[in-house]
Amino acid sequence: MTNPTLHVGCAQCGTTNRVPATRLAQDPVCGRCGQALLAGKPVELGDANFEAVVAATELPVLVDFWAPWCGPCRMMAPAFEQAAAQLKGRAMLVKVNSDDNPLLAQRYGIRSIPTLVRLQRGREVQRQAGALPASQIVALAGA
Ligand SMILES: [Zn+2]
Protein backbone atom coordinates (compact mmCIF):
# COMPACT_ATOMS: atom_id res chain seq x y z
CA MET A 1 0.00 0.00 0.00
CA THR A 2 1.38 3.39 -0.90
CA ASN A 3 1.35 6.29 1.47
CA PRO A 4 -1.20 8.83 0.18
CA THR A 5 0.16 12.30 -0.41
CA LEU A 6 -1.52 15.68 -0.41
CA HIS A 7 -0.51 18.75 -2.34
CA VAL A 8 0.28 21.84 -0.29
CA GLY A 9 1.18 25.21 -1.79
CA CYS A 10 4.08 27.12 -0.22
CA ALA A 11 2.98 30.59 0.94
CA GLN A 12 6.58 31.80 0.64
CA CYS A 13 7.59 30.78 -2.89
CA GLY A 14 4.41 29.37 -4.46
CA THR A 15 5.85 25.91 -5.12
CA THR A 16 3.42 22.99 -4.88
CA ASN A 17 4.76 20.34 -2.52
CA ARG A 18 3.66 16.72 -2.14
CA VAL A 19 3.38 15.84 1.53
CA PRO A 20 2.64 12.32 2.78
CA ALA A 21 -0.66 12.38 4.68
CA THR A 22 1.04 10.85 7.70
CA ARG A 23 3.53 13.74 7.85
CA LEU A 24 1.14 16.69 7.63
CA ALA A 25 1.40 17.43 11.35
CA GLN A 26 5.18 16.86 11.52
CA ASP A 27 6.31 20.30 10.38
CA PRO A 28 6.75 19.60 6.67
CA VAL A 29 8.90 22.18 4.88
CA CYS A 30 8.92 23.39 1.30
CA GLY A 31 11.25 21.36 -0.91
CA ARG A 32 12.32 24.49 -2.74
CA CYS A 33 12.72 27.28 -0.17
CA GLY A 34 12.70 25.42 3.16
CA GLN A 35 9.83 27.45 4.62
CA ALA A 36 7.49 25.60 7.00
CA LEU A 37 4.40 24.60 4.99
CA LEU A 38 1.93 23.99 7.82
CA ALA A 39 3.40 25.68 10.86
CA GLY A 40 0.13 26.07 12.75
CA LYS A 41 0.18 29.82 12.14
CA PRO A 42 -1.79 32.00 9.73
CA VAL A 43 0.06 32.81 6.50
CA GLU A 44 -0.26 36.09 4.63
CA LEU A 45 -1.17 35.95 0.97
CA GLY A 46 -2.00 38.67 -1.51
CA ASP A 47 -3.07 39.46 -5.05
CA ALA A 48 0.25 38.20 -6.46
CA ASN A 49 0.43 34.73 -4.91
CA PHE A 50 -3.00 33.84 -3.49
CA GLU A 51 -4.36 31.86 -6.42
CA ALA A 52 -1.31 29.65 -6.94
CA VAL A 53 -1.12 28.68 -3.28
CA VAL A 54 -4.80 28.08 -2.49
CA ALA A 55 -5.60 26.31 -5.77
CA ALA A 56 -2.71 23.90 -5.23
CA THR A 57 -3.55 23.11 -1.62
CA GLU A 58 -5.67 20.01 -1.03
CA LEU A 59 -6.28 20.78 2.63
CA PRO A 60 -9.17 23.09 3.60
CA VAL A 61 -8.14 26.74 3.29
CA LEU A 62 -9.78 29.37 5.50
CA VAL A 63 -9.18 32.98 4.46
CA ASP A 64 -9.59 35.95 6.80
CA PHE A 65 -10.21 39.16 4.86
CA TRP A 66 -9.21 41.94 7.23
CA ALA A 67 -7.66 45.40 7.43
CA PRO A 68 -5.48 47.10 10.05
CA TRP A 69 -8.03 49.86 10.79
CA CYS A 70 -10.86 47.38 11.49
CA GLY A 71 -11.47 46.96 15.24
CA PRO A 72 -13.38 43.66 15.07
CA CYS A 73 -10.64 42.29 12.77
CA ARG A 74 -7.96 43.10 15.34
CA MET A 75 -10.15 41.61 18.07
CA MET A 76 -10.50 38.37 16.14
CA ALA A 77 -6.78 38.08 15.28
CA PRO A 78 -5.80 36.15 18.46
CA ALA A 79 -8.72 33.74 17.94
CA PHE A 80 -7.64 33.19 14.34
CA GLU A 81 -4.10 32.39 15.54
CA GLN A 82 -5.48 29.98 18.15
CA ALA A 83 -7.58 28.26 15.50
CA ALA A 84 -4.53 27.97 13.25
CA ALA A 85 -2.59 26.29 16.06
CA GLN A 86 -5.46 23.87 16.72
CA LEU A 87 -5.74 23.05 13.01
CA LYS A 88 -2.02 22.49 12.50
CA GLY A 89 -1.49 19.91 9.76
CA ARG A 90 -5.23 19.79 8.96
CA ALA A 91 -5.97 23.15 7.35
CA MET A 92 -4.25 26.26 6.03
CA LEU A 93 -5.33 29.55 7.58
CA VAL A 94 -4.68 32.59 5.43
CA LYS A 95 -4.86 36.31 6.11
CA VAL A 96 -5.54 38.73 3.27
CA ASN A 97 -5.23 42.45 3.95
CA SER A 98 -8.14 43.73 1.89
CA ASP A 99 -6.66 47.26 1.67
CA ASP A 100 -3.40 46.02 0.19
CA ASN A 101 -5.06 43.45 -2.07
CA PRO A 102 -8.04 45.12 -3.74
CA LEU A 103 -8.20 42.57 -6.56
CA LEU A 104 -8.87 39.70 -4.18
CA ALA A 105 -11.34 41.71 -2.11
CA GLN A 106 -13.20 42.58 -5.31
CA ARG A 107 -13.09 39.07 -6.71
CA TYR A 108 -14.59 37.64 -3.54
CA GLY A 109 -17.08 40.51 -3.24
CA ILE A 110 -15.97 41.40 0.27
CA ARG A 111 -18.42 44.03 1.56
CA SER A 112 -17.61 43.95 5.26
CA ILE A 113 -14.66 42.79 7.26
CA PRO A 114 -13.78 40.59 8.87
CA THR A 115 -15.14 38.03 6.42
CA LEU A 116 -14.00 34.40 6.56
CA VAL A 117 -14.11 32.40 3.34
CA ARG A 118 -13.52 28.67 3.25
CA LEU A 119 -12.04 27.29 0.05
CA GLN A 120 -11.48 23.78 -1.16
CA ARG A 121 -8.94 23.55 -4.01
CA GLY A 122 -9.47 27.24 -4.70
CA ARG A 123 -13.26 27.01 -4.86
CA GLU A 124 -15.39 28.82 -2.29
CA VAL A 125 -17.55 26.46 -0.26
CA GLN A 126 -18.65 28.66 2.64
CA ARG A 127 -18.33 32.14 4.06
CA GLN A 128 -19.14 33.96 7.27
CA ALA A 129 -19.00 37.70 7.93
CA GLY A 130 -18.19 39.11 11.36
CA ALA A 131 -15.73 38.23 14.11
CA LEU A 132 -15.89 34.69 15.49
CA PRO A 133 -14.38 32.95 18.52
CA ALA A 134 -11.66 30.35 17.91
CA SER A 135 -14.03 27.40 18.33
CA GLN A 136 -16.29 28.66 15.54
CA ILE A 137 -13.32 29.44 13.30
CA VAL A 138 -12.15 25.84 13.75
CA ALA A 139 -15.65 24.56 12.94
CA LEU A 140 -15.85 26.75 9.84
CA ALA A 141 -12.56 25.35 8.54
CA GLY A 142 -14.28 21.95 8.47
CA ALA A 143 -10.97 20.13 8.85
ZN1 LIG B 1 8.64 27.42 -0.73
PDB file of C-alpha atoms and ligand atoms in Angstrom:
ATOM      1  CA  MET A   1       0.000   0.000   0.000  1.00  0.00           C
ATOM      2  CA  THR A   2       1.377   3.391  -0.898  1.00  0.00           C
ATOM      3  CA  ASN A   3       1.354   6.289   1.468  1.00  0.00           C
ATOM      4  CA  PRO A   4      -1.204   8.825   0.183  1.00  0.00           C
ATOM      5  CA  THR A   5       0.162  12.297  -0.412  1.00  0.00           C
ATOM      6  CA  LEU A   6      -1.522  15.679  -0.405  1.00  0.00           C
ATOM      7  CA  HIS A   7      -0.505  18.754  -2.339  1.00  0.00           C
ATOM      8  CA  VAL A   8       0.280  21.836  -0.293  1.00  0.00           C
ATOM      9  CA  GLY A   9       1.184  25.212  -1.786  1.00  0.00           C
ATOM     10  CA  CYS A  10       4.081  27.123  -0.216  1.00  0.00           C
ATOM     11  CA  ALA A  11       2.983  30.592   0.945  1.00  0.00           C
ATOM     12  CA  GLN A  12       6.580  31.803   0.638  1.00  0.00           C
ATOM     13  CA  CYS A  13       7.594  30.781  -2.891  1.00  0.00           C
ATOM     14  CA  GLY A  14       4.410  29.368  -4.464  1.00  0.00           C
ATOM     15  CA  THR A  15       5.851  25.914  -5.119  1.00  0.00           C
ATOM     16  CA  THR A  16       3.425  22.991  -4.880  1.00  0.00           C
ATOM     17  CA  ASN A  17       4.760  20.336  -2.516  1.00  0.00           C
ATOM     18  CA  ARG A  18       3.659  16.725  -2.140  1.00  0.00           C
ATOM     19  CA  VAL A  19       3.376  15.840   1.533  1.00  0.00           C
ATOM     20  CA  PRO A  20       2.638  12.315   2.782  1.00  0.00           C
ATOM     21  CA  ALA A  21      -0.665  12.382   4.675  1.00  0.00           C
ATOM     22  CA  THR A  22       1.036  10.849   7.701  1.00  0.00           C
ATOM     23  CA  ARG A  23       3.533  13.737   7.851  1.00  0.00           C
ATOM     24  CA  LEU A  24       1.144  16.687   7.629  1.00  0.00           C
ATOM     25  CA  ALA A  25       1.399  17.428  11.354  1.00  0.00           C
ATOM     26  CA  GLN A  26       5.181  16.856  11.516  1.00  0.00           C
ATOM     27  CA  ASP A  27       6.305  20.304  10.378  1.00  0.00           C
ATOM     28  CA  PRO A  28       6.748  19.603   6.665  1.00  0.00           C
ATOM     29  CA  VAL A  29       8.905  22.175   4.880  1.00  0.00           C
ATOM     30  CA  CYS A  30       8.918  23.387   1.303  1.00  0.00           C
ATOM     31  CA  GLY A  31      11.251  21.360  -0.909  1.00  0.00           C
ATOM     32  CA  ARG A  32      12.319  24.493  -2.739  1.00  0.00           C
ATOM     33  CA  CYS A  33      12.720  27.283  -0.169  1.00  0.00           C
ATOM     34  CA  GLY A  34      12.699  25.419   3.160  1.00  0.00           C
ATOM     35  CA  GLN A  35       9.826  27.454   4.615  1.00  0.00           C
ATOM     36  CA  ALA A  36       7.487  25.602   6.997  1.00  0.00           C
ATOM     37  CA  LEU A  37       4.396  24.601   4.991  1.00  0.00           C
ATOM     38  CA  LEU A  38       1.930  23.990   7.823  1.00  0.00           C
ATOM     39  CA  ALA A  39       3.404  25.684  10.861  1.00  0.00           C
ATOM     40  CA  GLY A  40       0.131  26.069  12.754  1.00  0.00           C
ATOM     41  CA  LYS A  41       0.179  29.815  12.138  1.00  0.00           C
ATOM     42  CA  PRO A  42      -1.795  32.001   9.734  1.00  0.00           C
ATOM     43  CA  VAL A  43       0.057  32.808   6.504  1.00  0.00           C
ATOM     44  CA  GLU A  44      -0.257  36.090   4.626  1.00  0.00           C
ATOM     45  CA  LEU A  45      -1.172  35.945   0.966  1.00  0.00           C
ATOM     46  CA  GLY A  46      -2.001  38.674  -1.512  1.00  0.00           C
ATOM     47  CA  ASP A  47      -3.066  39.459  -5.050  1.00  0.00           C
ATOM     48  CA  ALA A  48       0.247  38.199  -6.460  1.00  0.00           C
ATOM     49  CA  ASN A  49       0.429  34.730  -4.910  1.00  0.00           C
ATOM     50  CA  PHE A  50      -3.004  33.842  -3.493  1.00  0.00           C
ATOM     51  CA  GLU A  51      -4.359  31.857  -6.423  1.00  0.00           C
ATOM     52  CA  ALA A  52      -1.313  29.648  -6.936  1.00  0.00           C
ATOM     53  CA  VAL A  53      -1.120  28.684  -3.277  1.00  0.00           C
ATOM     54  CA  VAL A  54      -4.797  28.075  -2.494  1.00  0.00           C
ATOM     55  CA  ALA A  55      -5.600  26.314  -5.771  1.00  0.00           C
ATOM     56  CA  ALA A  56      -2.713  23.898  -5.231  1.00  0.00           C
ATOM     57  CA  THR A  57      -3.549  23.107  -1.621  1.00  0.00           C
ATOM     58  CA  GLU A  58      -5.666  20.014  -1.025  1.00  0.00           C
ATOM     59  CA  LEU A  59      -6.276  20.776   2.631  1.00  0.00           C
ATOM     60  CA  PRO A  60      -9.169  23.086   3.599  1.00  0.00           C
ATOM     61  CA  VAL A  61      -8.142  26.739   3.294  1.00  0.00           C
ATOM     62  CA  LEU A  62      -9.781  29.369   5.495  1.00  0.00           C
ATOM     63  CA  VAL A  63      -9.181  32.979   4.462  1.00  0.00           C
ATOM     64  CA  ASP A  64      -9.589  35.948   6.797  1.00  0.00           C
ATOM     65  CA  PHE A  65     -10.206  39.157   4.862  1.00  0.00           C
ATOM     66  CA  TRP A  66      -9.208  41.938   7.233  1.00  0.00           C
ATOM     67  CA  ALA A  67      -7.655  45.403   7.432  1.00  0.00           C
ATOM     68  CA  PRO A  68      -5.480  47.095  10.048  1.00  0.00           C
ATOM     69  CA  TRP A  69      -8.034  49.862  10.790  1.00  0.00           C
ATOM     70  CA  CYS A  70     -10.857  47.381  11.491  1.00  0.00           C
ATOM     71  CA  GLY A  71     -11.471  46.962  15.242  1.00  0.00           C
ATOM     72  CA  PRO A  72     -13.378  43.661  15.068  1.00  0.00           C
ATOM     73  CA  CYS A  73     -10.635  42.286  12.768  1.00  0.00           C
ATOM     74  CA  ARG A  74      -7.965  43.099  15.339  1.00  0.00           C
ATOM     75  CA  MET A  75     -10.155  41.609  18.066  1.00  0.00           C
ATOM     76  CA  MET A  76     -10.500  38.372  16.135  1.00  0.00           C
ATOM     77  CA  ALA A  77      -6.780  38.076  15.277  1.00  0.00           C
ATOM     78  CA  PRO A  78      -5.800  36.151  18.455  1.00  0.00           C
ATOM     79  CA  ALA A  79      -8.724  33.741  17.943  1.00  0.00           C
ATOM     80  CA  PHE A  80      -7.636  33.190  14.338  1.00  0.00           C
ATOM     81  CA  GLU A  81      -4.102  32.389  15.536  1.00  0.00           C
ATOM     82  CA  GLN A  82      -5.485  29.981  18.151  1.00  0.00           C
ATOM     83  CA  ALA A  83      -7.583  28.264  15.505  1.00  0.00           C
ATOM     84  CA  ALA A  84      -4.525  27.970  13.248  1.00  0.00           C
ATOM     85  CA  ALA A  85      -2.591  26.292  16.057  1.00  0.00           C
ATOM     86  CA  GLN A  86      -5.460  23.867  16.721  1.00  0.00           C
ATOM     87  CA  LEU A  87      -5.737  23.053  13.011  1.00  0.00           C
ATOM     88  CA  LYS A  88      -2.023  22.486  12.503  1.00  0.00           C
ATOM     89  CA  GLY A  89      -1.493  19.911   9.764  1.00  0.00           C
ATOM     90  CA  ARG A  90      -5.229  19.794   8.961  1.00  0.00           C
ATOM     91  CA  ALA A  91      -5.974  23.152   7.353  1.00  0.00           C
ATOM     92  CA  MET A  92      -4.247  26.259   6.029  1.00  0.00           C
ATOM     93  CA  LEU A  93      -5.328  29.548   7.579  1.00  0.00           C
ATOM     94  CA  VAL A  94      -4.675  32.589   5.434  1.00  0.00           C
ATOM     95  CA  LYS A  95      -4.862  36.313   6.111  1.00  0.00           C
ATOM     96  CA  VAL A  96      -5.541  38.727   3.273  1.00  0.00           C
ATOM     97  CA  ASN A  97      -5.227  42.449   3.954  1.00  0.00           C
ATOM     98  CA  SER A  98      -8.137  43.729   1.889  1.00  0.00           C
ATOM     99  CA  ASP A  99      -6.660  47.257   1.671  1.00  0.00           C
ATOM    100  CA  ASP A 100      -3.398  46.020   0.194  1.00  0.00           C
ATOM    101  CA  ASN A 101      -5.057  43.446  -2.073  1.00  0.00           C
ATOM    102  CA  PRO A 102      -8.045  45.120  -3.738  1.00  0.00           C
ATOM    103  CA  LEU A 103      -8.198  42.575  -6.565  1.00  0.00           C
ATOM    104  CA  LEU A 104      -8.867  39.702  -4.183  1.00  0.00           C
ATOM    105  CA  ALA A 105     -11.342  41.713  -2.115  1.00  0.00           C
ATOM    106  CA  GLN A 106     -13.203  42.576  -5.309  1.00  0.00           C
ATOM    107  CA  ARG A 107     -13.094  39.071  -6.711  1.00  0.00           C
ATOM    108  CA  TYR A 108     -14.593  37.636  -3.540  1.00  0.00           C
ATOM    109  CA  GLY A 109     -17.076  40.510  -3.238  1.00  0.00           C
ATOM    110  CA  ILE A 110     -15.965  41.403   0.270  1.00  0.00           C
ATOM    111  CA  ARG A 111     -18.423  44.031   1.560  1.00  0.00           C
ATOM    112  CA  SER A 112     -17.611  43.950   5.255  1.00  0.00           C
ATOM    113  CA  ILE A 113     -14.658  42.785   7.264  1.00  0.00           C
ATOM    114  CA  PRO A 114     -13.778  40.591   8.871  1.00  0.00           C
ATOM    115  CA  THR A 115     -15.137  38.029   6.423  1.00  0.00           C
ATOM    116  CA  LEU A 116     -13.998  34.404   6.561  1.00  0.00           C
ATOM    117  CA  VAL A 117     -14.110  32.403   3.339  1.00  0.00           C
ATOM    118  CA  ARG A 118     -13.519  28.672   3.247  1.00  0.00           C
ATOM    119  CA  LEU A 119     -12.036  27.288   0.053  1.00  0.00           C
ATOM    120  CA  GLN A 120     -11.476  23.778  -1.162  1.00  0.00           C
ATOM    121  CA  ARG A 121      -8.944  23.551  -4.009  1.00  0.00           C
ATOM    122  CA  GLY A 122      -9.466  27.237  -4.702  1.00  0.00           C
ATOM    123  CA  ARG A 123     -13.258  27.006  -4.857  1.00  0.00           C
ATOM    124  CA  GLU A 124     -15.394  28.823  -2.293  1.00  0.00           C
ATOM    125  CA  VAL A 125     -17.546  26.462  -0.260  1.00  0.00           C
ATOM    126  CA  GLN A 126     -18.654  28.657   2.640  1.00  0.00           C
ATOM    127  CA  ARG A 127     -18.332  32.145   4.058  1.00  0.00           C
ATOM    128  CA  GLN A 128     -19.143  33.957   7.269  1.00  0.00           C
ATOM    129  CA  ALA A 129     -19.005  37.696   7.935  1.00  0.00           C
ATOM    130  CA  GLY A 130     -18.190  39.105  11.362  1.00  0.00           C
ATOM    131  CA  ALA A 131     -15.734  38.233  14.113  1.00  0.00           C
ATOM    132  CA  LEU A 132     -15.887  34.690  15.489  1.00  0.00           C
ATOM    133  CA  PRO A 133     -14.379  32.952  18.519  1.00  0.00           C
ATOM    134  CA  ALA A 134     -11.659  30.354  17.915  1.00  0.00           C
ATOM    135  CA  SER A 135     -14.030  27.397  18.328  1.00  0.00           C
ATOM    136  CA  GLN A 136     -16.290  28.658  15.537  1.00  0.00           C
ATOM    137  CA  ILE A 137     -13.324  29.437  13.303  1.00  0.00           C
ATOM    138  CA  VAL A 138     -12.145  25.840  13.747  1.00  0.00           C
ATOM    139  CA  ALA A 139     -15.651  24.561  12.941  1.00  0.00           C
ATOM    140  CA  LEU A 140     -15.854  26.752   9.842  1.00  0.00           C
ATOM    141  CA  ALA A 141     -12.563  25.351   8.541  1.00  0.00           C
ATOM    142  CA  GLY A 142     -14.276  21.949   8.468  1.00  0.00           C
ATOM    143  CA  ALA A 143     -10.969  20.128   8.850  1.00  0.00           C
TER     144      ALA A 143
HETATM  145 ZN    ZN B   1       8.636  27.416  -0.731  1.00  0.00          ZN
END
